[in-house]
CSV table of C-alpha atoms in Angstrom, one decimal:
chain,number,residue,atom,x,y,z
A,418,UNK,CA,0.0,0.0,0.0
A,419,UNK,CA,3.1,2.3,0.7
A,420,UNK,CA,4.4,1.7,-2.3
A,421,UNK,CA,1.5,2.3,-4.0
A,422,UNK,CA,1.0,5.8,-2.5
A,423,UNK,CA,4.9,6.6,-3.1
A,424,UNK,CA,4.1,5.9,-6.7
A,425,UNK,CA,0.8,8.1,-7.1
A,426,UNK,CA,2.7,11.2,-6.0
A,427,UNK,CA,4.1,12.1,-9.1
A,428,UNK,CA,0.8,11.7,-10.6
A,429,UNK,CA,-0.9,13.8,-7.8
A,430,UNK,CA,1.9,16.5,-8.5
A,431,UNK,CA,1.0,16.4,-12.1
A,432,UNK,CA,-2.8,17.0,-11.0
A,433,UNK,CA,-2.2,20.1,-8.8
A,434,UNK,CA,-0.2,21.6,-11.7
A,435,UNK,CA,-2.5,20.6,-14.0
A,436,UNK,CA,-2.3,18.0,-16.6
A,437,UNK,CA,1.5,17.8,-17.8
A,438,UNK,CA,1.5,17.5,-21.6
A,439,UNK,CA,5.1,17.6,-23.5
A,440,UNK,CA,4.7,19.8,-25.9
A,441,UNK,CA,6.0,18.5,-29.7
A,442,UNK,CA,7.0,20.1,-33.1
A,443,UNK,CA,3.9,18.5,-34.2
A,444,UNK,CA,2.0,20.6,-31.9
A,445,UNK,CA,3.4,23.4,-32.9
A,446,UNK,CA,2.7,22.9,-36.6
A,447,UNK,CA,-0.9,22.3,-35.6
A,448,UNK,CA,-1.1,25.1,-33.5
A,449,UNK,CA,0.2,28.0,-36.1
A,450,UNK,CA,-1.3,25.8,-39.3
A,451,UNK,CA,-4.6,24.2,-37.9
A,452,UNK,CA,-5.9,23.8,-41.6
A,453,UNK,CA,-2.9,21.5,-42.6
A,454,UNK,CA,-5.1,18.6,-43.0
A,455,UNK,CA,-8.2,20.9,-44.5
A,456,UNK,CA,-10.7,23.6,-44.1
A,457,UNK,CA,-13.4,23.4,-41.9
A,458,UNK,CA,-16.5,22.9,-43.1
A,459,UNK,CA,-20.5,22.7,-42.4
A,460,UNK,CA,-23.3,22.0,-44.8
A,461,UNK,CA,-25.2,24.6,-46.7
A,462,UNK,CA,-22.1,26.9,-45.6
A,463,UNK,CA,-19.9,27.9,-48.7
A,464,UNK,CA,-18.1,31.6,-49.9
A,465,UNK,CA,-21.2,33.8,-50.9
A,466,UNK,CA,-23.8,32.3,-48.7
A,467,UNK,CA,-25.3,35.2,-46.8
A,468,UNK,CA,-26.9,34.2,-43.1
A,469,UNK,CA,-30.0,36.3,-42.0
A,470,UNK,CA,-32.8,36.3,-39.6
A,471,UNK,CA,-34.4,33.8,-42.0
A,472,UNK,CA,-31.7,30.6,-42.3
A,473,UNK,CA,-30.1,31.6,-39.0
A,474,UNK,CA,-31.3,28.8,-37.5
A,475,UNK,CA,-29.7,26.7,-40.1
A,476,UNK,CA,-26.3,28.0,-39.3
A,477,UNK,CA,-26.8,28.6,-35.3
A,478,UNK,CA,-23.8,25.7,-34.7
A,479,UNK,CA,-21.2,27.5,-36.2
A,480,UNK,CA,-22.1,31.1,-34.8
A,481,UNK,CA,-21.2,32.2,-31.3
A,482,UNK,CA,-24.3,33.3,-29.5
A,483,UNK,CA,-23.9,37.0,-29.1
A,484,UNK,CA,-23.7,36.7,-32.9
A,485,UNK,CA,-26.4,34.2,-33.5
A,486,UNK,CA,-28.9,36.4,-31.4
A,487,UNK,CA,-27.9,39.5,-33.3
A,488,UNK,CA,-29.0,38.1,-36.6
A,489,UNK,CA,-31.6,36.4,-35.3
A,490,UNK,CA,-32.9,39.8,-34.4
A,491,UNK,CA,-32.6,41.0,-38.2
A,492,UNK,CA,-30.2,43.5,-36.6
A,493,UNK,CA,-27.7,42.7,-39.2
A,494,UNK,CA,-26.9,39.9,-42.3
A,495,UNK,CA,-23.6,38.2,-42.5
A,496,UNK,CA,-21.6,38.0,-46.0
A,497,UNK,CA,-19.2,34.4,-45.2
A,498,UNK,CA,-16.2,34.7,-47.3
A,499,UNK,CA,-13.8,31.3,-47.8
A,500,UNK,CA,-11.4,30.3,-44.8
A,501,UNK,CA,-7.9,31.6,-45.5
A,502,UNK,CA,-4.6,31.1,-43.6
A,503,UNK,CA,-3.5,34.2,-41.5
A,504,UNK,CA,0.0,33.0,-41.3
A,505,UNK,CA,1.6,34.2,-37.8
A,506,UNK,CA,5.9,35.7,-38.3
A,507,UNK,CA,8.3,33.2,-38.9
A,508,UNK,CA,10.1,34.8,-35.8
A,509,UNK,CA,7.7,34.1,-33.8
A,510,UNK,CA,7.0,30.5,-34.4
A,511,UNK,CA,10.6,29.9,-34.6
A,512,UNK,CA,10.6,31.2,-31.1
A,513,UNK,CA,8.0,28.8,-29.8
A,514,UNK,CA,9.9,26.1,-31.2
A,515,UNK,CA,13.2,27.1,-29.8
A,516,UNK,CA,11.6,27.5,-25.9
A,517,UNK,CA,9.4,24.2,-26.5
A,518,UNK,CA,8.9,22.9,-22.8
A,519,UNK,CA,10.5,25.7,-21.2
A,520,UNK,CA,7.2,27.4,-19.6
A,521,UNK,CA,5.8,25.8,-16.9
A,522,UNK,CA,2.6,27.3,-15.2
A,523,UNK,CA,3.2,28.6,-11.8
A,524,UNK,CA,1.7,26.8,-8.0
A,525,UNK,CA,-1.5,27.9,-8.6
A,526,UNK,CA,-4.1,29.8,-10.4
A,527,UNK,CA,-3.0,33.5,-10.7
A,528,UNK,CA,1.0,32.8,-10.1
A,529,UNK,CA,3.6,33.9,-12.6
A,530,UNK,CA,4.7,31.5,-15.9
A,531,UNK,CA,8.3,30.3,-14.4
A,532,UNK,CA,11.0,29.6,-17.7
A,533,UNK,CA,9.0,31.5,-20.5
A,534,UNK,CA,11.4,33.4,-22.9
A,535,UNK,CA,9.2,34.2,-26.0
A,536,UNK,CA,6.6,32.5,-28.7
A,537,UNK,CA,3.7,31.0,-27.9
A,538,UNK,CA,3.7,29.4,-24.4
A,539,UNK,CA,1.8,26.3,-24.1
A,540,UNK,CA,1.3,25.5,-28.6
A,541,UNK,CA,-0.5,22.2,-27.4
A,542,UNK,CA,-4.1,21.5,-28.3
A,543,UNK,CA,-5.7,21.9,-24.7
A,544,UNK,CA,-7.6,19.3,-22.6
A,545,UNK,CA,-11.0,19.6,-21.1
A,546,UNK,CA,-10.0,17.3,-19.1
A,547,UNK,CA,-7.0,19.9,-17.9
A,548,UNK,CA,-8.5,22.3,-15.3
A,549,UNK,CA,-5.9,24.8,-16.0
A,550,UNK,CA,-6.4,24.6,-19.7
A,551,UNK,CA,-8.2,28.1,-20.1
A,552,UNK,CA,-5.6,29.6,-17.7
A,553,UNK,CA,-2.8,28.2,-20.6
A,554,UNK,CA,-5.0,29.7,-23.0
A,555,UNK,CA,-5.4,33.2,-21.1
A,556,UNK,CA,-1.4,32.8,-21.3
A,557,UNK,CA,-0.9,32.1,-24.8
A,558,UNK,CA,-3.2,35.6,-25.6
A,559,UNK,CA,-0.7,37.4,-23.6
A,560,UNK,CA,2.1,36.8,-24.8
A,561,UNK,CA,0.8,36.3,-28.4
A,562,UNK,CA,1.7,38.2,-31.3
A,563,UNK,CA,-1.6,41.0,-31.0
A,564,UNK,CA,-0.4,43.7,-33.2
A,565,UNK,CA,3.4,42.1,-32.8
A,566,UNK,CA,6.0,44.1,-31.3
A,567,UNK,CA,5.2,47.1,-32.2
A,568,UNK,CA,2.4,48.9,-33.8
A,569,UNK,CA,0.3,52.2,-34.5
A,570,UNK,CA,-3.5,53.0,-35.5
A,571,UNK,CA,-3.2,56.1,-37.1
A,572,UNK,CA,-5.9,57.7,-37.6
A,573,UNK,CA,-8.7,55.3,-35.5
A,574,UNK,CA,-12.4,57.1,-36.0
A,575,UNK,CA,-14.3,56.0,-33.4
A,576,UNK,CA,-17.9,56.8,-33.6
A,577,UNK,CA,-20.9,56.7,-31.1
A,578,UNK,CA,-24.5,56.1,-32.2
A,579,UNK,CA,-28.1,55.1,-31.7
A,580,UNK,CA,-29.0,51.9,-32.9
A,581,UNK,CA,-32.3,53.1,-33.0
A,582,UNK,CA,-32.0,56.0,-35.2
A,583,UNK,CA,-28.6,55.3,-36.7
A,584,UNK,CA,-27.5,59.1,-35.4
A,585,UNK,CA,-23.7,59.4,-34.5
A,586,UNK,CA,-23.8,61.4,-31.5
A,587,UNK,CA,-20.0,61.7,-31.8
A,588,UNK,CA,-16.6,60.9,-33.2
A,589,UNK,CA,-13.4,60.8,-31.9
A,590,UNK,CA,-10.2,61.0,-33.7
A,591,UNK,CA,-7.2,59.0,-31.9
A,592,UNK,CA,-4.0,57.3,-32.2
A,593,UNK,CA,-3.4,54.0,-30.6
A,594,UNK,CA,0.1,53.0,-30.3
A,595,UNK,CA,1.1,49.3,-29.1
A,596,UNK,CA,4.7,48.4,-27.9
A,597,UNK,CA,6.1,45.1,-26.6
A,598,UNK,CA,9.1,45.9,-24.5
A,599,UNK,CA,9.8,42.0,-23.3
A,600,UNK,CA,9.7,39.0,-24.7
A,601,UNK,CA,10.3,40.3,-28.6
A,602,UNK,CA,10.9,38.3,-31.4
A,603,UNK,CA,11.0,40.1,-34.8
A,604,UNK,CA,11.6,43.7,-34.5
A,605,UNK,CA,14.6,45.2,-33.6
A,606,UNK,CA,16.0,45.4,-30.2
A,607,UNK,CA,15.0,41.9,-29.8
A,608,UNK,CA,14.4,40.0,-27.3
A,609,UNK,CA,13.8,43.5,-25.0
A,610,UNK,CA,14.2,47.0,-25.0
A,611,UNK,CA,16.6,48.5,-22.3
A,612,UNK,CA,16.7,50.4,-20.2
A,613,UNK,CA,12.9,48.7,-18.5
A,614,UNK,CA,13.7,49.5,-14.7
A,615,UNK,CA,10.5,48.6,-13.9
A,616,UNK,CA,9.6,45.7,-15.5
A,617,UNK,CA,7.1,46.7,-17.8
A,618,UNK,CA,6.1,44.0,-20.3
A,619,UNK,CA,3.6,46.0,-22.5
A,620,UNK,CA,2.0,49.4,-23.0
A,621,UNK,CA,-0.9,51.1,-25.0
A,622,UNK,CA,-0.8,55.0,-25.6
A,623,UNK,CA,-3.8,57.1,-27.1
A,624,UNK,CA,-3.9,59.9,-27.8
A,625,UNK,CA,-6.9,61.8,-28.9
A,626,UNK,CA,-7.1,64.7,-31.9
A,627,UNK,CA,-10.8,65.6,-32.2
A,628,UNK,CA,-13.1,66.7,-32.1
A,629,UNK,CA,-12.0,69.9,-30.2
A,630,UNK,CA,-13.4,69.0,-26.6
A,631,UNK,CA,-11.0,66.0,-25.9
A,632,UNK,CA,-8.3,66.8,-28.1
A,633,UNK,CA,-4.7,66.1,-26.5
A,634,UNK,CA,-6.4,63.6,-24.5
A,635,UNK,CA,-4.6,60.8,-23.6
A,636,UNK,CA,-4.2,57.4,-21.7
A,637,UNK,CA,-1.2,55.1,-21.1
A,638,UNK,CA,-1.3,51.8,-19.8
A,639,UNK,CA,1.8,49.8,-18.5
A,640,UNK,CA,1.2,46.1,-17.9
A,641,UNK,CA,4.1,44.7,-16.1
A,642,UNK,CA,6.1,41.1,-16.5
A,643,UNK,CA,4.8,40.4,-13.0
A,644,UNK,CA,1.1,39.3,-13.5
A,645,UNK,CA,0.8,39.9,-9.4
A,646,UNK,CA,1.5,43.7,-10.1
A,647,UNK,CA,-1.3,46.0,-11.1
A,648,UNK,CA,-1.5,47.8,-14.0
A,649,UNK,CA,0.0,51.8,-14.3
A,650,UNK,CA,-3.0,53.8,-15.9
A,651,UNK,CA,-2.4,57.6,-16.5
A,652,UNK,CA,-5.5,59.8,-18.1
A,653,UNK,CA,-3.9,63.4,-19.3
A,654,UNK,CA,-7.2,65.3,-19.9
A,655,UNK,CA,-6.6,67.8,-22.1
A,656,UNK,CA,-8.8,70.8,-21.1
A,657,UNK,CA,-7.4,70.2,-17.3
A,658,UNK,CA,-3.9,70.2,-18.1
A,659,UNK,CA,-3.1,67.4,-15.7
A,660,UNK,CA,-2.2,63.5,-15.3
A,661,UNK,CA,-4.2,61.5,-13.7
A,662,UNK,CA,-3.9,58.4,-11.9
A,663,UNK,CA,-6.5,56.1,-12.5
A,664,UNK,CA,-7.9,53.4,-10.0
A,665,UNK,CA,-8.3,50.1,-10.5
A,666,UNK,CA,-12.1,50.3,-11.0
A,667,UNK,CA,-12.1,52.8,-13.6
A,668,UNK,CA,-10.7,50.4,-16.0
A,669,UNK,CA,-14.3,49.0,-16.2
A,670,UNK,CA,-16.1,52.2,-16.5
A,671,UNK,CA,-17.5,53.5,-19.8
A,672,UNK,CA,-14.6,55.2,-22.2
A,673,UNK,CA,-15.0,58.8,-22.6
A,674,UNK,CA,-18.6,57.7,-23.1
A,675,UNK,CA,-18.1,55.1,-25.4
A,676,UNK,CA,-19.8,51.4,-25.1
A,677,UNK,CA,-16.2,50.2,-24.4
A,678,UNK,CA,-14.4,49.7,-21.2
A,679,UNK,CA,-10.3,49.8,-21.2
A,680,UNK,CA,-10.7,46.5,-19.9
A,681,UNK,CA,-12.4,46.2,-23.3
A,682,UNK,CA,-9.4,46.6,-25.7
A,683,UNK,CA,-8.0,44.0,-27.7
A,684,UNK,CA,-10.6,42.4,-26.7
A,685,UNK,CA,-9.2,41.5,-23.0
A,686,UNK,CA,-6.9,44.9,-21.6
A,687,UNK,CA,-6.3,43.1,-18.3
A,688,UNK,CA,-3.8,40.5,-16.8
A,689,UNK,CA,-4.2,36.9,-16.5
A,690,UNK,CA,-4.9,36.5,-12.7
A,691,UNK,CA,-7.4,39.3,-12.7
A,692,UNK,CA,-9.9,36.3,-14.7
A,693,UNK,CA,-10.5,32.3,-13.6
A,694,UNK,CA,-10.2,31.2,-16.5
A,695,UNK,CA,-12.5,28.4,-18.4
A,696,UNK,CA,-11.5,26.3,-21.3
A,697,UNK,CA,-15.0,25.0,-23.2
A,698,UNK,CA,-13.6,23.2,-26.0
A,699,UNK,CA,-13.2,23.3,-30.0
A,700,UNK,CA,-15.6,24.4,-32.1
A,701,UNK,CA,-16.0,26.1,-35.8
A,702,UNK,CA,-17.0,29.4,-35.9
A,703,UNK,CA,-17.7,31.9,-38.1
A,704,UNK,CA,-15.4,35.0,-37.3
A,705,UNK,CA,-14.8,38.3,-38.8
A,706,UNK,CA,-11.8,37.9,-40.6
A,707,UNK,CA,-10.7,39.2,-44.5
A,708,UNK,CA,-8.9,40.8,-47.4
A,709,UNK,CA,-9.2,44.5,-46.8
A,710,UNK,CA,-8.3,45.3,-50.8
A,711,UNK,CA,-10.8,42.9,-51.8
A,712,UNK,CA,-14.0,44.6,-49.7
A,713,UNK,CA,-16.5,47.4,-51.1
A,714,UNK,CA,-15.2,50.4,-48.6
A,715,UNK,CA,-16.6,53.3,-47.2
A,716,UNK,CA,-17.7,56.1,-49.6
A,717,UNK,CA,-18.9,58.8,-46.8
A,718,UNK,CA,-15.5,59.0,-45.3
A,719,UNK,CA,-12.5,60.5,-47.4
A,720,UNK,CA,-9.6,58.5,-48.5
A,721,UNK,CA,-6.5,59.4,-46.7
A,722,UNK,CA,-3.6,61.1,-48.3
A,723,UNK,CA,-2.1,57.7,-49.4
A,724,UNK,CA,-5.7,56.3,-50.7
A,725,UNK,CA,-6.2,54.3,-48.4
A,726,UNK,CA,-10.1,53.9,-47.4
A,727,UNK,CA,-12.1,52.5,-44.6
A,728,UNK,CA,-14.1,49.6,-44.0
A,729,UNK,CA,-18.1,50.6,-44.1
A,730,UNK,CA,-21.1,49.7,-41.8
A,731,UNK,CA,-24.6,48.8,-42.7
A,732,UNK,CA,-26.8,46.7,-40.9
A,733,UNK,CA,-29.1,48.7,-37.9
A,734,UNK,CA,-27.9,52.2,-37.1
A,735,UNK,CA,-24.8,50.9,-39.4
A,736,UNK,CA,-23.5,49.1,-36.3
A,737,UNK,CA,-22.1,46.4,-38.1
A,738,UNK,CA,-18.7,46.1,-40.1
A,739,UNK,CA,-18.9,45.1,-43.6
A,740,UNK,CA,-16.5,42.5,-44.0
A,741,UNK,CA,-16.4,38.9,-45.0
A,742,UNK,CA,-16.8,36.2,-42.2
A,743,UNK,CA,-14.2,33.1,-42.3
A,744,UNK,CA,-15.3,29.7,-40.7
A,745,UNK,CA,-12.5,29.3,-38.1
A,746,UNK,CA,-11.4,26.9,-35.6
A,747,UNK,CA,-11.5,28.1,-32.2
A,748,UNK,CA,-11.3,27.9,-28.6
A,749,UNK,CA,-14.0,28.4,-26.2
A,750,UNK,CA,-12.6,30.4,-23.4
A,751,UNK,CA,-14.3,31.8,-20.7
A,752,UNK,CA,-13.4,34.6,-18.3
A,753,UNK,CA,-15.2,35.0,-14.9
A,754,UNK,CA,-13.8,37.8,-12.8
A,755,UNK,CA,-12.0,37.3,-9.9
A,756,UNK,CA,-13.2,40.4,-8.2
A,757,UNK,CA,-17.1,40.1,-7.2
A,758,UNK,CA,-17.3,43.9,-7.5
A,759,UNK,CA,-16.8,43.7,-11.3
A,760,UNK,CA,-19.8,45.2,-13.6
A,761,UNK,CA,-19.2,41.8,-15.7
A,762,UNK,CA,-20.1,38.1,-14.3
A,763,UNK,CA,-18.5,36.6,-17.4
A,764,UNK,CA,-16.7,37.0,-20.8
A,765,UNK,CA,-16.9,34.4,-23.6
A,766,UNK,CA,-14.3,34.8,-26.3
A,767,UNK,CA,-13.7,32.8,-29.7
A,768,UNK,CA,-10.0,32.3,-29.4
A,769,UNK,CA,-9.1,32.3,-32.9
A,770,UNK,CA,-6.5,28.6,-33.1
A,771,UNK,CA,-3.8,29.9,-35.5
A,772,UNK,CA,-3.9,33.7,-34.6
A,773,UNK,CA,-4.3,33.2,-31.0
A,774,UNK,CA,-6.6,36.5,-30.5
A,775,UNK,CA,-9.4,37.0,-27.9
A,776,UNK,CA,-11.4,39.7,-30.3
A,777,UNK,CA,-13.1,38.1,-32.6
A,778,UNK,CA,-16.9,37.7,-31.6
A,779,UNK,CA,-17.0,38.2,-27.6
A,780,UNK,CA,-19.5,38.4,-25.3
A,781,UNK,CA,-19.8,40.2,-22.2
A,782,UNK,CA,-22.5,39.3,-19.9
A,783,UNK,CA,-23.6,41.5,-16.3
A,784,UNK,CA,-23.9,41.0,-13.5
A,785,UNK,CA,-27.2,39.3,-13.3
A,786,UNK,CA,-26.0,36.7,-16.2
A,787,UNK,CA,-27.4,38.3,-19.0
A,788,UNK,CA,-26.3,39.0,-22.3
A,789,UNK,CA,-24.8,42.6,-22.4
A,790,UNK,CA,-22.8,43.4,-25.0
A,791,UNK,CA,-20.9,41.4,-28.2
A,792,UNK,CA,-17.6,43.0,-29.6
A,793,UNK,CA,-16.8,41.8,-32.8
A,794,UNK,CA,-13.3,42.9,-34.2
A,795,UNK,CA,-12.5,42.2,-37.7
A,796,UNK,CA,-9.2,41.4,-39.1
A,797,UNK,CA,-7.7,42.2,-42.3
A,798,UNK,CA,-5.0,39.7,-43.7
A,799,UNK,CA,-1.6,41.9,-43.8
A,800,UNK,CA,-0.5,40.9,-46.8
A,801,UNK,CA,-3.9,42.7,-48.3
A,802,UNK,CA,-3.7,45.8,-46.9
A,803,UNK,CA,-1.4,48.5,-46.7
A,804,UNK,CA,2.1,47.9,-48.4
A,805,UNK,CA,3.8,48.7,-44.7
A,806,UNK,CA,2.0,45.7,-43.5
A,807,UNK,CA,2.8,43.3,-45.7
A,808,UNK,CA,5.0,40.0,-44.3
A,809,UNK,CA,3.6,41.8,-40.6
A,810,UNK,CA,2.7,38.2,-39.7
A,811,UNK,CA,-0.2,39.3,-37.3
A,812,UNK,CA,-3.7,39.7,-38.3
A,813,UNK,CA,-4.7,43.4,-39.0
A,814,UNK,CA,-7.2,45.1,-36.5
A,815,UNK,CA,-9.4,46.4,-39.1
A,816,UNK,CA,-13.2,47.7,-38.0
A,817,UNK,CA,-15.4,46.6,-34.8
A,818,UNK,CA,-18.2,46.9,-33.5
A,819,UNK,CA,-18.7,47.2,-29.7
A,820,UNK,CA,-23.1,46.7,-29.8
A,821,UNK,CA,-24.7,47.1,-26.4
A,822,UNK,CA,-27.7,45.0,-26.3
A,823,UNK,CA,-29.4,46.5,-23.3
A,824,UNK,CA,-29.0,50.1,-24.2
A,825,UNK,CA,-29.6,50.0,-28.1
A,826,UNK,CA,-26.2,51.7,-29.0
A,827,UNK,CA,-23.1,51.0,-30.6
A,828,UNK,CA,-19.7,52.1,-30.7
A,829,UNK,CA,-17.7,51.4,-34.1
A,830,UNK,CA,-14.2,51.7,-34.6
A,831,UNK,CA,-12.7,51.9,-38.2
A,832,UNK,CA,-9.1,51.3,-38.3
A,833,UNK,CA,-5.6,52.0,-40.4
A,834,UNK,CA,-3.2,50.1,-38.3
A,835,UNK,CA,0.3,50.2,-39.7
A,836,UNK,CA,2.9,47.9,-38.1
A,837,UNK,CA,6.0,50.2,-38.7
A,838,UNK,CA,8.4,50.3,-35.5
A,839,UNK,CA,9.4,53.7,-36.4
A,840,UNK,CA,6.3,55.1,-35.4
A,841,UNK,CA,6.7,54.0,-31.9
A,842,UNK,CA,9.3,55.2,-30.3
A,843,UNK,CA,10.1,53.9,-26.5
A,844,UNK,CA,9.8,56.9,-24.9
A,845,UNK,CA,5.8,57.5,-26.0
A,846,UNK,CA,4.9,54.9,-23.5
A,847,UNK,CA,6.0,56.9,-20.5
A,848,UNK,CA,4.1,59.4,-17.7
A,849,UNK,CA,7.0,62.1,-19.1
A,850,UNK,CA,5.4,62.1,-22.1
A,851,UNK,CA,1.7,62.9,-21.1
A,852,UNK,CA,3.0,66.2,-19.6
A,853,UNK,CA,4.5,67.1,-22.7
A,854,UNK,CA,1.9,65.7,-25.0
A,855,UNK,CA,0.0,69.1,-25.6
């Protein structure tokens, strides 16, 4: 009986870490190139076919539920386009095969990774059957490649409006920068930028040009390597002439008035252990994903300087992108706060397989369990949109739509993101900057 017990130990170590898998080069490959062995499929569903409040039924497996009850609701019609390969950077795949096994989750839920060095963390397919398998999930998403190391939106229209009426009660002019300053893998200083006294992983700056009310507003975000530490978020309102501060709470209050939420961005702007985290299994799904030179773009907005033009809405109060939809394989991840005070009781994302992104279709649910509000983000591939992007290896943020169910409103975003590490230069993502940013 001794014996026995000595022998179960490592077996009951195994279980507290949750289940140990060795991670292969096969995995990998499957991971980055889930369609190796063919496209998903589902029948009636081919390139052209357009889903409405009459066949959505027919198609209700292979649409997340935010997005099913949308069109169910005539609210809008999806155009499916064929499933394409967003190929993620050689660099960084070449990463997660150099640091295969390395990363090792930590004691318990919430603790730091112990041996990660870059690529994707944990590339094997996960296990239901794994209780930790969302919270190797939640992992992979932050230290994926997002917009890569570095990136800028410039410009990024946001515009609020009734769904109702289809009035835009406002727009906002910003730029979004995004800079990874650990853990990098194709753009030069890699793997880190130095000096980074304090340990900062990651950090978004916005800034905002119009309209004249919020202009030289801005917000910076630090995340930090330490998942234990709390975010840094400065607000520098404009008209006040002062940084801010911001508390932990106002991360999950509206945006300058906007349906979003900085916890929001990117679909999940928060750390790992502020989430238990839920793994729900594989499915198909159809996600907003496309060629941006290949779509019919907006005509009521003017082409930039370069030509470039912007994706168009349609669809109630033209709340809805008008791109193509791809059927993907995905992840079903769920995120439940950790804090009880949170306006949200849960999140359910569509974890894109190859990209590894949490934007895709979400839904956000309140407090009471009901469904609040679905974000759907769609990407452009990079080799089909601006020249700067091409070879990027990420998938290009290209429109959303943030709908709020409850409230009948919508917040759209419409996107040039240009992945060009000139444009972000170290020293935008700190406080010093704010006070100088008039």
């Amino acid at each position: 009986m001794k014996k026995h017990l000595i022998a179960m130990v490592p077996l009951l170590a195994a279980g507290a870490m949750g289940i140990a898998q060795a991670s292969t080069e096969a995995d990998v490959e499957n991971s980055f190139n889930p369609y190796k062995a063919g496209l998903p499929s589902f029948p009636g569903l081919t390139a052209g076919t357009v889903i409405n409040k009459a066949n959505a039924d027919q198609f209700k497996d292979v649409l997340g539920a935010g997005v099913y009850k949308l069109i169910k609701e005539g609210l809008f019609e999806m155009k499916v386009g064929a499933t394409t390969q967003f190929t993620i950077s050689k660099a960084y795949i070449d990463a997660t095969k150099a640091n295969l096994g390395k990363t090792k989750l930590g004691a318990k839920a919430g603790d730091n990774l112990t041996g990660y060095v870059a690529g994707r963390p944990f590339p094997e397919e996960p296990d239901v059957k794994d209780p930790r398998a969302g919270e190797k999930l939640a992992w992979n998403y932050k230290y994926g490649v997002n917009w890569g190391d570095g990136a800028i939106i410039s410009p990024f229209f946001w515009k609020y409006k009734n769904m109702q009426t289809g009035q835009v009660e406002k727009t906002i002019k910003y730029d979004f920068h995004f800079l990874n300053f650990m853990h990098r893998t194709k753009d030069a200083p890699v793997p880190e930028i130095t000096p980074n006294p304090s340990g900062i992983f990651r950090a978004i700056y916005v800034k905002a040009h119009e309209p004249q009310d919020l202009k030289n507003t801005q917000l910076l975000i630090q995340r930090f390597e330490d998942d234990a530490k709390l975010d840094d978020a400065y607000l520098y309102l404009g008209f006040q002439r002062r940084v801010r501060r911001l508390a932990q709470g106002q991360v999950t209050d509206s945006f300058l008035g906007s349906d979003l939420m900085i916890e929001d961005f990117e679909g999940y702007n928060g750390r790992v252990s502020d989430m238990k985290w839920t793994y729900k299994g594989t499915r198909n799904v159809l996600l907003p994903m496309w060629n941006h030179n290949e779509l019919k773009l907006a005509s009521d907005m003017p082409a930039e300087a370069d030509g470039y033009k912007y994706v168009d809405f349609a669809g109630q109060g033209k709340c809805f992108h008008e791109g193509t939809w791809q059927l993907r394989k995905v992840y079903v991840l769920e995120a439940a706060p950790v804090n009880t005070n949170h306006p949200v009781s849960k999140r359910v994302f569509y974890m894109d397989v190859q990209l590894g992104n949490l934007n895709g279709a979400n839904e956000i649910y309140d407090r009471k369990g009901e469904l609040w509000k679905v974000f759907m983000v769609g990407k452009s591939h990079a080799d089909s949109h601006l020249p700067v992007n091409k070879g990027a290896g990420i998938g290009i943020d290209d429109a959303f739509s943030m709908v709020d169910l409850q409230s009948k409103h919508c917040t759209t975003g419409q996107f040039k993101g240009q992945v060009d590490p000139k444009k972000n230069p170290p020293g935008l993502f700190q406080v010093q900057n704010l006070r100088g940013g008039d």
